[in-house]
Coordinates of C-alpha atoms and ligand atoms in Angstrom, one line a residue:
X1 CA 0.0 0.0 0.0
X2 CA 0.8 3.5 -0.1
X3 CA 1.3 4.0 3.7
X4 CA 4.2 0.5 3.4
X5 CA 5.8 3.0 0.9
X6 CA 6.1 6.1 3.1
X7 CA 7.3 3.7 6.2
X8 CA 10.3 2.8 3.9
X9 CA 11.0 6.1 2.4
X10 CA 11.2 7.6 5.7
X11 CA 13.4 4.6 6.7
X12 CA 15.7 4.8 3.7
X13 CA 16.0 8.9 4.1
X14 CA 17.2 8.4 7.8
X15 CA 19.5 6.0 6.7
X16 CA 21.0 8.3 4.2
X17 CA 21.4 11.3 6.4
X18 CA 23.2 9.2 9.4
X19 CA 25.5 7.6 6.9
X20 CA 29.1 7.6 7.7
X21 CA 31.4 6.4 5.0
X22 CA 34.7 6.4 6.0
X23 CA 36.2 9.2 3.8
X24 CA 33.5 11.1 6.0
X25 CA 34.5 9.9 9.3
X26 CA 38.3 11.2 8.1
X27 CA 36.9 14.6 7.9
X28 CA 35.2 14.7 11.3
X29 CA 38.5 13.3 12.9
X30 CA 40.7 15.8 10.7
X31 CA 38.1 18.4 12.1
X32 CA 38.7 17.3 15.4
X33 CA 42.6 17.2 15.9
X34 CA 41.6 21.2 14.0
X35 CA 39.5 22.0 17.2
X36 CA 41.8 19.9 19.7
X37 CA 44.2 22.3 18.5
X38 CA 42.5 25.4 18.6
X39 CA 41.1 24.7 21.9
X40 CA 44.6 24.6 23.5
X41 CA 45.8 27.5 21.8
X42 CA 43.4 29.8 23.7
X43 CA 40.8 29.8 26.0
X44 CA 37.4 29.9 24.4
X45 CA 39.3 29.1 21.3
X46 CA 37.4 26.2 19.9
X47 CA 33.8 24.1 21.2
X48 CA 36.4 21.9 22.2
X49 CA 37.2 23.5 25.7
X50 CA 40.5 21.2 25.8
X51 CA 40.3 22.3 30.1
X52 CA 43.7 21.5 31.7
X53 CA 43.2 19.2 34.2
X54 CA 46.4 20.1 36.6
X55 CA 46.9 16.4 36.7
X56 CA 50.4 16.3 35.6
X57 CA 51.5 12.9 37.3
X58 CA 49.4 9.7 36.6
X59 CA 49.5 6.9 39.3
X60 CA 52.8 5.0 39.1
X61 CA 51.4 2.2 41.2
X62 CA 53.5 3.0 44.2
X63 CA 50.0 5.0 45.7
X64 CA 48.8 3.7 49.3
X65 CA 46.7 3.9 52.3
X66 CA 42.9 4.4 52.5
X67 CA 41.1 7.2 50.3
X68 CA 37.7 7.7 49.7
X69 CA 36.1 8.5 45.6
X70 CA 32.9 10.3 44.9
X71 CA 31.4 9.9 41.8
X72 CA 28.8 11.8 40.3
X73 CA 28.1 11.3 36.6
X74 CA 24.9 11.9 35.6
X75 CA 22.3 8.8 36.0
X76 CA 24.1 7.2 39.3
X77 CA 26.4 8.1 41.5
X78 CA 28.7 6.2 43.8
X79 CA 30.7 6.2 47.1
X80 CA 34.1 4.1 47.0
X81 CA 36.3 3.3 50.0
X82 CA 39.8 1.9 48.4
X83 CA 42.8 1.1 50.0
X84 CA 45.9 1.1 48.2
X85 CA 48.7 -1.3 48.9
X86 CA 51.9 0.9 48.2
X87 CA 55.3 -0.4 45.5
X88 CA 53.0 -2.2 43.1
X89 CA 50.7 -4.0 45.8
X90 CA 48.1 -2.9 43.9
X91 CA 44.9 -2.2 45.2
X92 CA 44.1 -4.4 48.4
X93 CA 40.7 -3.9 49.1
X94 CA 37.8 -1.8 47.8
X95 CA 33.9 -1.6 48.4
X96 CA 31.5 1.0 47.2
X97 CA 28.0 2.1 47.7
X98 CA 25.8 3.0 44.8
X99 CA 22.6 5.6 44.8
X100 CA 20.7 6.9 41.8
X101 CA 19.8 10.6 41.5
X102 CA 16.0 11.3 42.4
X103 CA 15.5 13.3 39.1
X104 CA 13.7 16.5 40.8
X105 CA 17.2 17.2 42.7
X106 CA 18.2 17.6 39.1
X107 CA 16.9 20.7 38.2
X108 CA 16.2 21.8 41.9
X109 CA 19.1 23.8 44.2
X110 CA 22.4 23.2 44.5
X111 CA 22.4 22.9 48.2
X112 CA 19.8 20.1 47.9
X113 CA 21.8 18.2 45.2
X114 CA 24.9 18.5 47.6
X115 CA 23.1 18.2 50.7
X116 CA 22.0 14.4 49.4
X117 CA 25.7 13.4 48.3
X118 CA 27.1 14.5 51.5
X119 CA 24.3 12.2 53.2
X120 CA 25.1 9.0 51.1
X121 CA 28.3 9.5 51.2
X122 CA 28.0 10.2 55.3
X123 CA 25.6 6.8 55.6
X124 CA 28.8 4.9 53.7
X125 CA 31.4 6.4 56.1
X126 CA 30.0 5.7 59.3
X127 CA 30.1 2.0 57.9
X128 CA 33.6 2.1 57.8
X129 CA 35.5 -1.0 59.3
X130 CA 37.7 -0.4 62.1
X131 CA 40.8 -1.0 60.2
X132 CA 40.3 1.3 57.8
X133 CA 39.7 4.1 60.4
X134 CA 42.6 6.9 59.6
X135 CA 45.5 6.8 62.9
X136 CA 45.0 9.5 65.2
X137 CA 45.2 13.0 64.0
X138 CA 44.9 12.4 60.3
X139 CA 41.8 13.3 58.4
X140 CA 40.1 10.8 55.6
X141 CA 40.5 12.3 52.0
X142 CA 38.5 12.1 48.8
X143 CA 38.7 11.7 45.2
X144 CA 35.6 13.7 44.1
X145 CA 35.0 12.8 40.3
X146 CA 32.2 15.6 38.8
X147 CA 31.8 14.6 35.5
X148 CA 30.5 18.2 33.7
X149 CA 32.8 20.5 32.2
X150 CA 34.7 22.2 35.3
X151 CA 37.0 25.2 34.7
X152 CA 40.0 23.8 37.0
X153 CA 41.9 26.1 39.2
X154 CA 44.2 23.6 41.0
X155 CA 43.6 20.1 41.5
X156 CA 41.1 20.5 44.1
X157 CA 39.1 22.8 42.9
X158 CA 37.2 24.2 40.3
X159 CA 34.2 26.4 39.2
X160 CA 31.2 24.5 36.8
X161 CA 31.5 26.2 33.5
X162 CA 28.0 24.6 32.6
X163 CA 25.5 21.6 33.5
X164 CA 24.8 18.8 31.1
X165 CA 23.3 15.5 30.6
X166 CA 19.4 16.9 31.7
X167 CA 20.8 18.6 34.8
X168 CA 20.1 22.1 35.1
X169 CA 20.9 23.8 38.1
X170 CA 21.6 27.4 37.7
X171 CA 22.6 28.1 41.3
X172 CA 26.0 25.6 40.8
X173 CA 27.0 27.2 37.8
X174 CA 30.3 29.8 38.2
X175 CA 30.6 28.1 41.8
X176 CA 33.5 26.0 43.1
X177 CA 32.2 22.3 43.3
X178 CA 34.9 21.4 46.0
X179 CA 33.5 24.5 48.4
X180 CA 29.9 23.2 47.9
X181 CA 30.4 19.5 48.6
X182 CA 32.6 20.5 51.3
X183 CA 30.4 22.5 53.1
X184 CA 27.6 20.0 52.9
X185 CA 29.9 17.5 54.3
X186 CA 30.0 19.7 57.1
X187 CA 26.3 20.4 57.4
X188 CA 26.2 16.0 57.7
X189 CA 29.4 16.6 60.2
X190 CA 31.9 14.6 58.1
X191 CA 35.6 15.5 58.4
X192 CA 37.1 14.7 54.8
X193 CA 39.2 16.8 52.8
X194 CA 39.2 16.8 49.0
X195 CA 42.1 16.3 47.5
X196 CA 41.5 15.8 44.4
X197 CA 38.9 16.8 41.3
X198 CA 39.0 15.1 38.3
X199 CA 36.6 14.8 35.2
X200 CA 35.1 10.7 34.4
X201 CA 37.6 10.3 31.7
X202 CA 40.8 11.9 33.8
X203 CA 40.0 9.2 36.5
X204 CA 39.8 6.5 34.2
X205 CA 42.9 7.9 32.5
X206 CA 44.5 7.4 36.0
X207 CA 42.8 4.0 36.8
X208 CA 43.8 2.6 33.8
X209 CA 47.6 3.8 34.0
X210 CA 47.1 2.7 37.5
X211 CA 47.2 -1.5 35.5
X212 CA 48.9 -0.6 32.5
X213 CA 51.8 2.2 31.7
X214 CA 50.7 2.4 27.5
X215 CA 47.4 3.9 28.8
X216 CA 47.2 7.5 27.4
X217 CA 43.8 8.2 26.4
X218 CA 40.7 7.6 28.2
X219 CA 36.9 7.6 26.4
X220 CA 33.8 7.5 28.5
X221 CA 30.5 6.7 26.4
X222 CA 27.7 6.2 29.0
X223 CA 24.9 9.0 29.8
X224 CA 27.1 11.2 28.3
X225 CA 30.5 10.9 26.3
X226 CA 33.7 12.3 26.5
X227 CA 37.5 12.0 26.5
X228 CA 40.9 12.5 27.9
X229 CA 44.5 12.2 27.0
X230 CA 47.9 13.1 27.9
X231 CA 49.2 16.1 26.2
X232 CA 53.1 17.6 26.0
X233 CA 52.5 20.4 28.3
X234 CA 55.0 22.4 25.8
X235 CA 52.0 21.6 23.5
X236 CA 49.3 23.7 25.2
X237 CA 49.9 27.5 24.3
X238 CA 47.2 28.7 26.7
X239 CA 49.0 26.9 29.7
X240 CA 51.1 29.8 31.2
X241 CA 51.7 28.2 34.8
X242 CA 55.2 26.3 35.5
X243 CA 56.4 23.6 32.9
X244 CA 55.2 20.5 34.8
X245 CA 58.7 18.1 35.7
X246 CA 57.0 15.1 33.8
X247 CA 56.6 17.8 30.6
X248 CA 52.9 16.3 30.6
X249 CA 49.2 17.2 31.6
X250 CA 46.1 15.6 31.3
X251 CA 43.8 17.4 28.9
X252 CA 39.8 16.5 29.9
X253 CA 38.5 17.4 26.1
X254 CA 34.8 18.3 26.8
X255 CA 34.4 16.9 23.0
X256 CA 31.0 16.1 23.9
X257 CA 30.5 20.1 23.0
X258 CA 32.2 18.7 19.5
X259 CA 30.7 20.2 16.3
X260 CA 31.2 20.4 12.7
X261 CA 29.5 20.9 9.8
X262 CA 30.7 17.1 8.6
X263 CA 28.6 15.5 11.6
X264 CA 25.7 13.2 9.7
X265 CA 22.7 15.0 11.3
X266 CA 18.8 14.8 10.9
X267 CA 16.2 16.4 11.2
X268 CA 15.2 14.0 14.5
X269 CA 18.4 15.3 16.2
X270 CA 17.5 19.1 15.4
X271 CA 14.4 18.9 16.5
X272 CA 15.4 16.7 20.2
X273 CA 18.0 19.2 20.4
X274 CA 15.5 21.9 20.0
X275 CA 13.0 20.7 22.7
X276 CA 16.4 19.9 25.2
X277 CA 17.4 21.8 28.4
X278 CA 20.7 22.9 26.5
X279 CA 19.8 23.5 23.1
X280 CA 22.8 24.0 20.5
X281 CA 25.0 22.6 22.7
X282 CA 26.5 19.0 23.1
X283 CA 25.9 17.8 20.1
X284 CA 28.5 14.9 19.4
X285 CA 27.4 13.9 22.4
X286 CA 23.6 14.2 21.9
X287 CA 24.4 11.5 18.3
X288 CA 26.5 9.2 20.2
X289 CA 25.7 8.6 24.0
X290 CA 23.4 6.4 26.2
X291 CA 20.9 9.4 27.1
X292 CA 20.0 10.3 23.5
X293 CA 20.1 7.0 21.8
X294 CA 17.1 5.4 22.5
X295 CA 15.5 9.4 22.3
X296 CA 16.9 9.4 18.3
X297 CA 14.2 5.8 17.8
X298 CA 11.5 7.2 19.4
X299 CA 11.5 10.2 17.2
X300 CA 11.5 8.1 14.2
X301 CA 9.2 5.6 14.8
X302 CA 6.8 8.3 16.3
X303 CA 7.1 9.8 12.5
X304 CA 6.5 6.4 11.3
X305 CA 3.6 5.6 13.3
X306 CA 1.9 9.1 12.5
X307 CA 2.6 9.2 8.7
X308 CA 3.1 5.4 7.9
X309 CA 0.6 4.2 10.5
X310 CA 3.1 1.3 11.3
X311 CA 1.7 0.7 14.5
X312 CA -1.9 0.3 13.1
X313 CA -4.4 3.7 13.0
X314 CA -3.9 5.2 15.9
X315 CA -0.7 6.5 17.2
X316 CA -0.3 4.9 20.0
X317 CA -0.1 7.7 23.2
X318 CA 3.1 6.5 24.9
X319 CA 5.1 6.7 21.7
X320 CA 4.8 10.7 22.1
X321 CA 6.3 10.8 25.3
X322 CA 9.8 11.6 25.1
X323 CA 12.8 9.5 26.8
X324 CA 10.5 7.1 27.3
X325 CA 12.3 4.6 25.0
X326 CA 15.7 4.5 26.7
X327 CA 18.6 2.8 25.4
X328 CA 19.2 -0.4 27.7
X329 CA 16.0 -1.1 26.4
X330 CA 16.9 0.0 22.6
X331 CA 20.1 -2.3 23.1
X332 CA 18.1 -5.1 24.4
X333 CA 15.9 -5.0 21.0
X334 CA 18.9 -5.0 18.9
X335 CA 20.5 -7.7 20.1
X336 CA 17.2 -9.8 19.7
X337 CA 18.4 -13.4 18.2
X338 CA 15.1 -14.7 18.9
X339 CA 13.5 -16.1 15.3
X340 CA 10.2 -13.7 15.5
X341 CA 11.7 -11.4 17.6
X342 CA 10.1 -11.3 20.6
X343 CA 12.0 -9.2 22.8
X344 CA 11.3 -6.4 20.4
X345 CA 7.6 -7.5 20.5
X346 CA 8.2 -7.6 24.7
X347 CA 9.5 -4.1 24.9
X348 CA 7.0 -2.6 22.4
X349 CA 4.5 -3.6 24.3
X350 CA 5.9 -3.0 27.8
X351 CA 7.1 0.5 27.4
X352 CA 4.9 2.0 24.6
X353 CA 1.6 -0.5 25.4
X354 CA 1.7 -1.5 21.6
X355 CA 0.7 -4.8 21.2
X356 CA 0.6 -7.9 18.5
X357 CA 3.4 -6.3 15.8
X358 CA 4.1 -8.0 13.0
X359 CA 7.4 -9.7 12.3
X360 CA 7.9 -7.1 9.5
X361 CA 7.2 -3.9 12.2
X362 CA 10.0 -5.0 14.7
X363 CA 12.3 -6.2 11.9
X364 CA 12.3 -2.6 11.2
X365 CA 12.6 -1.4 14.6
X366 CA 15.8 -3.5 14.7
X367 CA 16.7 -1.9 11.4
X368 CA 16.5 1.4 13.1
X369 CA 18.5 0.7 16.0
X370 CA 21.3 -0.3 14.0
X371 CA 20.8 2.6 11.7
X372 CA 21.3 5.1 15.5
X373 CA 24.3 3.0 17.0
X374 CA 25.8 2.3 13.7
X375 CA 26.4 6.2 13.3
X376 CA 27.0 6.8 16.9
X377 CA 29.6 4.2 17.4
X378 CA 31.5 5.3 14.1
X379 CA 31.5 8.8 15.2
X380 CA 32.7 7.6 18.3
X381 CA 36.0 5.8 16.7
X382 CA 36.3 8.9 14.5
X383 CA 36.7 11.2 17.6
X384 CA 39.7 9.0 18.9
X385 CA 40.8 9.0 15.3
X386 CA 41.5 12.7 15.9
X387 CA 43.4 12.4 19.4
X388 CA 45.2 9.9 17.9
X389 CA 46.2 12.1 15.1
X390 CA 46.9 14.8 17.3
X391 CA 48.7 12.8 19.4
X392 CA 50.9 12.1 15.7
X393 CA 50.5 8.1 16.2
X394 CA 48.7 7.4 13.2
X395 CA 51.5 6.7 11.1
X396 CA 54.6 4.7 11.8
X397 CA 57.3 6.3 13.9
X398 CA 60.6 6.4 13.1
X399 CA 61.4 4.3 16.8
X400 CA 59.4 1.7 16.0
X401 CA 55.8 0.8 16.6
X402 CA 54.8 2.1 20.9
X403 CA 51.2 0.7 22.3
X404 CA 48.4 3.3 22.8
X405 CA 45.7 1.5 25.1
X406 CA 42.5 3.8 24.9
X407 CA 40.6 3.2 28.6
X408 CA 37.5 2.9 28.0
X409 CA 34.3 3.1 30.2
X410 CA 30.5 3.6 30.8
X411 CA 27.5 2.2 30.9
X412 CA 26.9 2.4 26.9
X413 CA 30.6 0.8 26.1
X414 CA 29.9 -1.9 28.7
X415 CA 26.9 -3.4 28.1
X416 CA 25.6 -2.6 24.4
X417 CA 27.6 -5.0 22.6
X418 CA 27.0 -3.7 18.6
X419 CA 27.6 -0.7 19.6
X420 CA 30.9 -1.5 21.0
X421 CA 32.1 -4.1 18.2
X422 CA 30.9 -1.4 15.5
X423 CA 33.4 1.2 17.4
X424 CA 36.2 -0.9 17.6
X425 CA 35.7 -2.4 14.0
X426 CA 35.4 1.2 12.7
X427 CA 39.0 2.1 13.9
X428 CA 40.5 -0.7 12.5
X429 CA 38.9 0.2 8.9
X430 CA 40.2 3.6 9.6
X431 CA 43.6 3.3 10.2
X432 CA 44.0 0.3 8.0
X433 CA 45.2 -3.0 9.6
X434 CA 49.0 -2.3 10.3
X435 CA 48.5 0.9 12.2
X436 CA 45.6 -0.4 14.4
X437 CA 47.6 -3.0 15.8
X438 CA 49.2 -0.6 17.9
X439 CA 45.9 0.8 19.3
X440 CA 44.3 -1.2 21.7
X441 CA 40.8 -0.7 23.6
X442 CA 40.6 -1.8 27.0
X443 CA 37.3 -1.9 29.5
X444 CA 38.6 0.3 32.5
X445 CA 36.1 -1.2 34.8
X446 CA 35.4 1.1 38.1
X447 CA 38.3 3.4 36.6
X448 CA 36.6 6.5 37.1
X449 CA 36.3 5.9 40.7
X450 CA 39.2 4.3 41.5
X451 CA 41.1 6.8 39.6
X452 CA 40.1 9.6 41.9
X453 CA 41.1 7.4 44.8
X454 CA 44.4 6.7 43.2
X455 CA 44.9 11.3 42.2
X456 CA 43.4 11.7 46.3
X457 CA 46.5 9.5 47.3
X458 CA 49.1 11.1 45.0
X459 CA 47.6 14.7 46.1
X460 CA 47.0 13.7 50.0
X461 CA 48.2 16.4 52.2
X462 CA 50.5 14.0 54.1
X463 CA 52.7 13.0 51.2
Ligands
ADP501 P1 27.0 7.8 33.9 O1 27.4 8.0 32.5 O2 25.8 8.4 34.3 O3 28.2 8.1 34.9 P2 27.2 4.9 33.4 O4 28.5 5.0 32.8 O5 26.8 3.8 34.3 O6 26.7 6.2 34.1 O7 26.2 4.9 32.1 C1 24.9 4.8 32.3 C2 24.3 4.9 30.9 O8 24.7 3.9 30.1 C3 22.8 4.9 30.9 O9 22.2 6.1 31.1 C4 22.4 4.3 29.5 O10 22.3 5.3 28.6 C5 23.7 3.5 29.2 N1 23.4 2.0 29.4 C6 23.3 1.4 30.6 N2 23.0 0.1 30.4 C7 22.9 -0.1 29.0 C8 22.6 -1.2 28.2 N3 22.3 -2.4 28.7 N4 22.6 -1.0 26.9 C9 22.9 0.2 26.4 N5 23.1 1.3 27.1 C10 23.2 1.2 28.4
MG502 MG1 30.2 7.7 35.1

């Protein structure tokens, strides 16, 4: 029929407009390493804020004693208690608490958002074991990892340049993080210090170094996505404090905020990031991460059901509500093997109350979600395309071929599986066989959190 045709016209237009051959991926990384450099020249430079990270000595593996690691990162957060074990012992022991956000302390005041940190994180110390109670005289210290873009003023602390990842609290915003958490710790009468403040991707940076010395760029693709590497300090023209002795730093990219005009986009992503709480902004991260994948499919299959009737006559009600698709469940229809594909027939009619689909109606659903993570995931491997051209590893070196190991972490990188494959595949096919030998992906599991643990011990105040 006629409406079969427009449900496969639509389908075949999206599919167009997210395509990503590869010469086209070469021009987003090639427009990346542009902004990567651009963002260090100056400040304000670029999208790309490039923020120094005044971590300028990863973990050596030497770290030890008991820290504490907050991490807040956008749809959980977590309270670690680590203990370090000192000339490579590694890390002995380490438990950790978990909590999800209550979404209204989202977008309510900043005092209420800290206020309910400082009491998890109070409720997890007074559980402390007896022999991990700090000797007389010394006070416990903290690892606090805040993962929105933070304009750093020393490594423990640091003013929020901006909220993202559907947080909006305008009250935080210009403020130092590390005086607000501190001073709800008080109002819950905990005595900790923070030591140290680090994006997601800096901590796993330093988690992953932490097991393995060819770590130098760390990717985090979970709510939101973004990246870190280690930079020549002689390479950042907007650094004018003291040459660091290790002649490195740690460069927390923001590359979430990445834009170009090469980026695949449709009119689904203009019009989610129209009706979002930060509108023109993020958008690399609002076509590759966890919050806005499942958002992209709903969008379409809401157009579908309205102008293609896929769904039957009416359009059904939840399908107009957005976010209610999220991506665990988006990844979960994907990787349906199931012969009439019922756990695409299960989630349609779990989360939108659609019911009896056809074979042919969540075949395309499947379609679609590889059509969303297929361009996500590729843009994703493009992006560490660019670091790794800045970084000038993508062609052989004169001293012989040296190991990059990419940390990588987050719920999105963890657990949907095409996704990953597609990213890892994608890096390969762009730096041709030989080349992508040398760069190797590794899960950095915890690393954000332990990271911070591990840049608390190396900054503690008794070292
Ligand atoms: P955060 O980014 O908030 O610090 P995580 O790294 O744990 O937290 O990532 C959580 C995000 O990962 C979720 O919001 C979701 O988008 C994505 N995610 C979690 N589980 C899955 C899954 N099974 N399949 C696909 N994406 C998932
Ligand atoms: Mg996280």
């Amino acid at each position: 029929s006629n409406k079969k045709g427009r449900a496969m016209s639509i389908l075949k237009e999206f599919e167009e407009k997210c395509a990503t051959p590869d010469a086209k991926l070469k021009q987003v990384a090639d427009a990346m390493t542009v902004e990567m450099h651009a963002g260090l020249a100056s400040e304000g430079g670029s999208k790309l804020k490039m923020l120094i990270s005044y971590v300028n000595n990863l973990p050596t593996g030497d770290e030890g004693g008991v820290f504490y690691a907050l991490d807040l990162g956008g749809t959980n957060f977590r309270v670690l208690r680590v203990q370090l074990g000192r000339k490579d012992g590694g890390i002995i022991h380490q438990e950790f608490a978990e909590a999800s956000i209550p979404p209204n302390l989202m977008v309510g005041s900043s005092e209420a958002l800290f206020d309910y940190i400082a009491a998890e994180l109070a409720k997890f110390v007074a559980e402390e074991e007896e022999k991990f109670h700090p000797p007389p005289g010394r006070q416990r210290e903290l690892g606090f990892t805040f993962s929105f873009p933070i304009m750093q003023t020393s490594i423990n602390s640091g003013t929020l340049i901006r909220w993202t990842k559907g947080f909006s609290i305008d009250d935080t915003v210009g403020k130092d993080v590390v005086v607000e958490l501190t001073k709800a710790m008080q109002r819950q009468g905990i005595a900790m210090r923070v030591s140290a403040l680090v994006n997601d991707t800096v901590g796993t940076l330093a988690g992953g170094r932490f097991s393995n010395k060819d770590v130098s760029i760390a990717v985090i693709l979970g709510t939101g996505t973004n990246a870190a590497y280690v930079e020549r300090a002689q390479a950042i023209p907007k650094w004018h404090g003291p040459l660091p002795k290790s002649g490195e730093m740690v460069i927390n990219m923001e590359w979430g905020n990445f834009r170009s005009s090469h980026l695949p986009l449709t009119e689904y992503d203009h019009a989610m990031d129209t009706d979002s709480l930060n509108p023109g902004e993020q958008i690399f991260e609002k076509i590759c991460s966890g919050m806005y994948l499942g958002e992209i499919l709903r969008r379409v299959l809401l157009r579908m059901a309205e102008e293609a009737g896929i769904f039957g006559d009416e359009v059904p009600s939840k399908l107009k509500s957005s976010f209610i698709l999220r991506t665990p469940e988006m990844s979960a229809m994907h990787h349906d093997t199931s012969s009439d594909l019922r756990v695409v027939g299960d989630k349609l009619k779990d989360i939108l109350e659609i019911s009896n689909t056809s074979l042919k109606t969540r075949r395309l659903v499947v379609e679609l979600c590889n059509i969303v993570a297929t361009r996500g995931a590729r843009l994703a491997a493009a992006g560490v395309l660019g670091i790794v051209k800045k970084m000038g590893r993508d062609t052989p070196r004169e001293t012989g071929p040296e190991k990059i190991v990419v940390a990588m972490d987050g719920g999105l990188y963890e657990h949907y599986t095409e996704y990953r494959k597609c990213l890892e595949n994608t890096l390969v096919e762009l730096l041709g066989a030989e080349m992508s030998t040398n760069i190797v992906f590794q899960h950095a599991n915890d690393g954000s959190g332990i990271g911070a643990a591990l840049l608390a011990a190396s900054n503690s105040m008794y070292v």
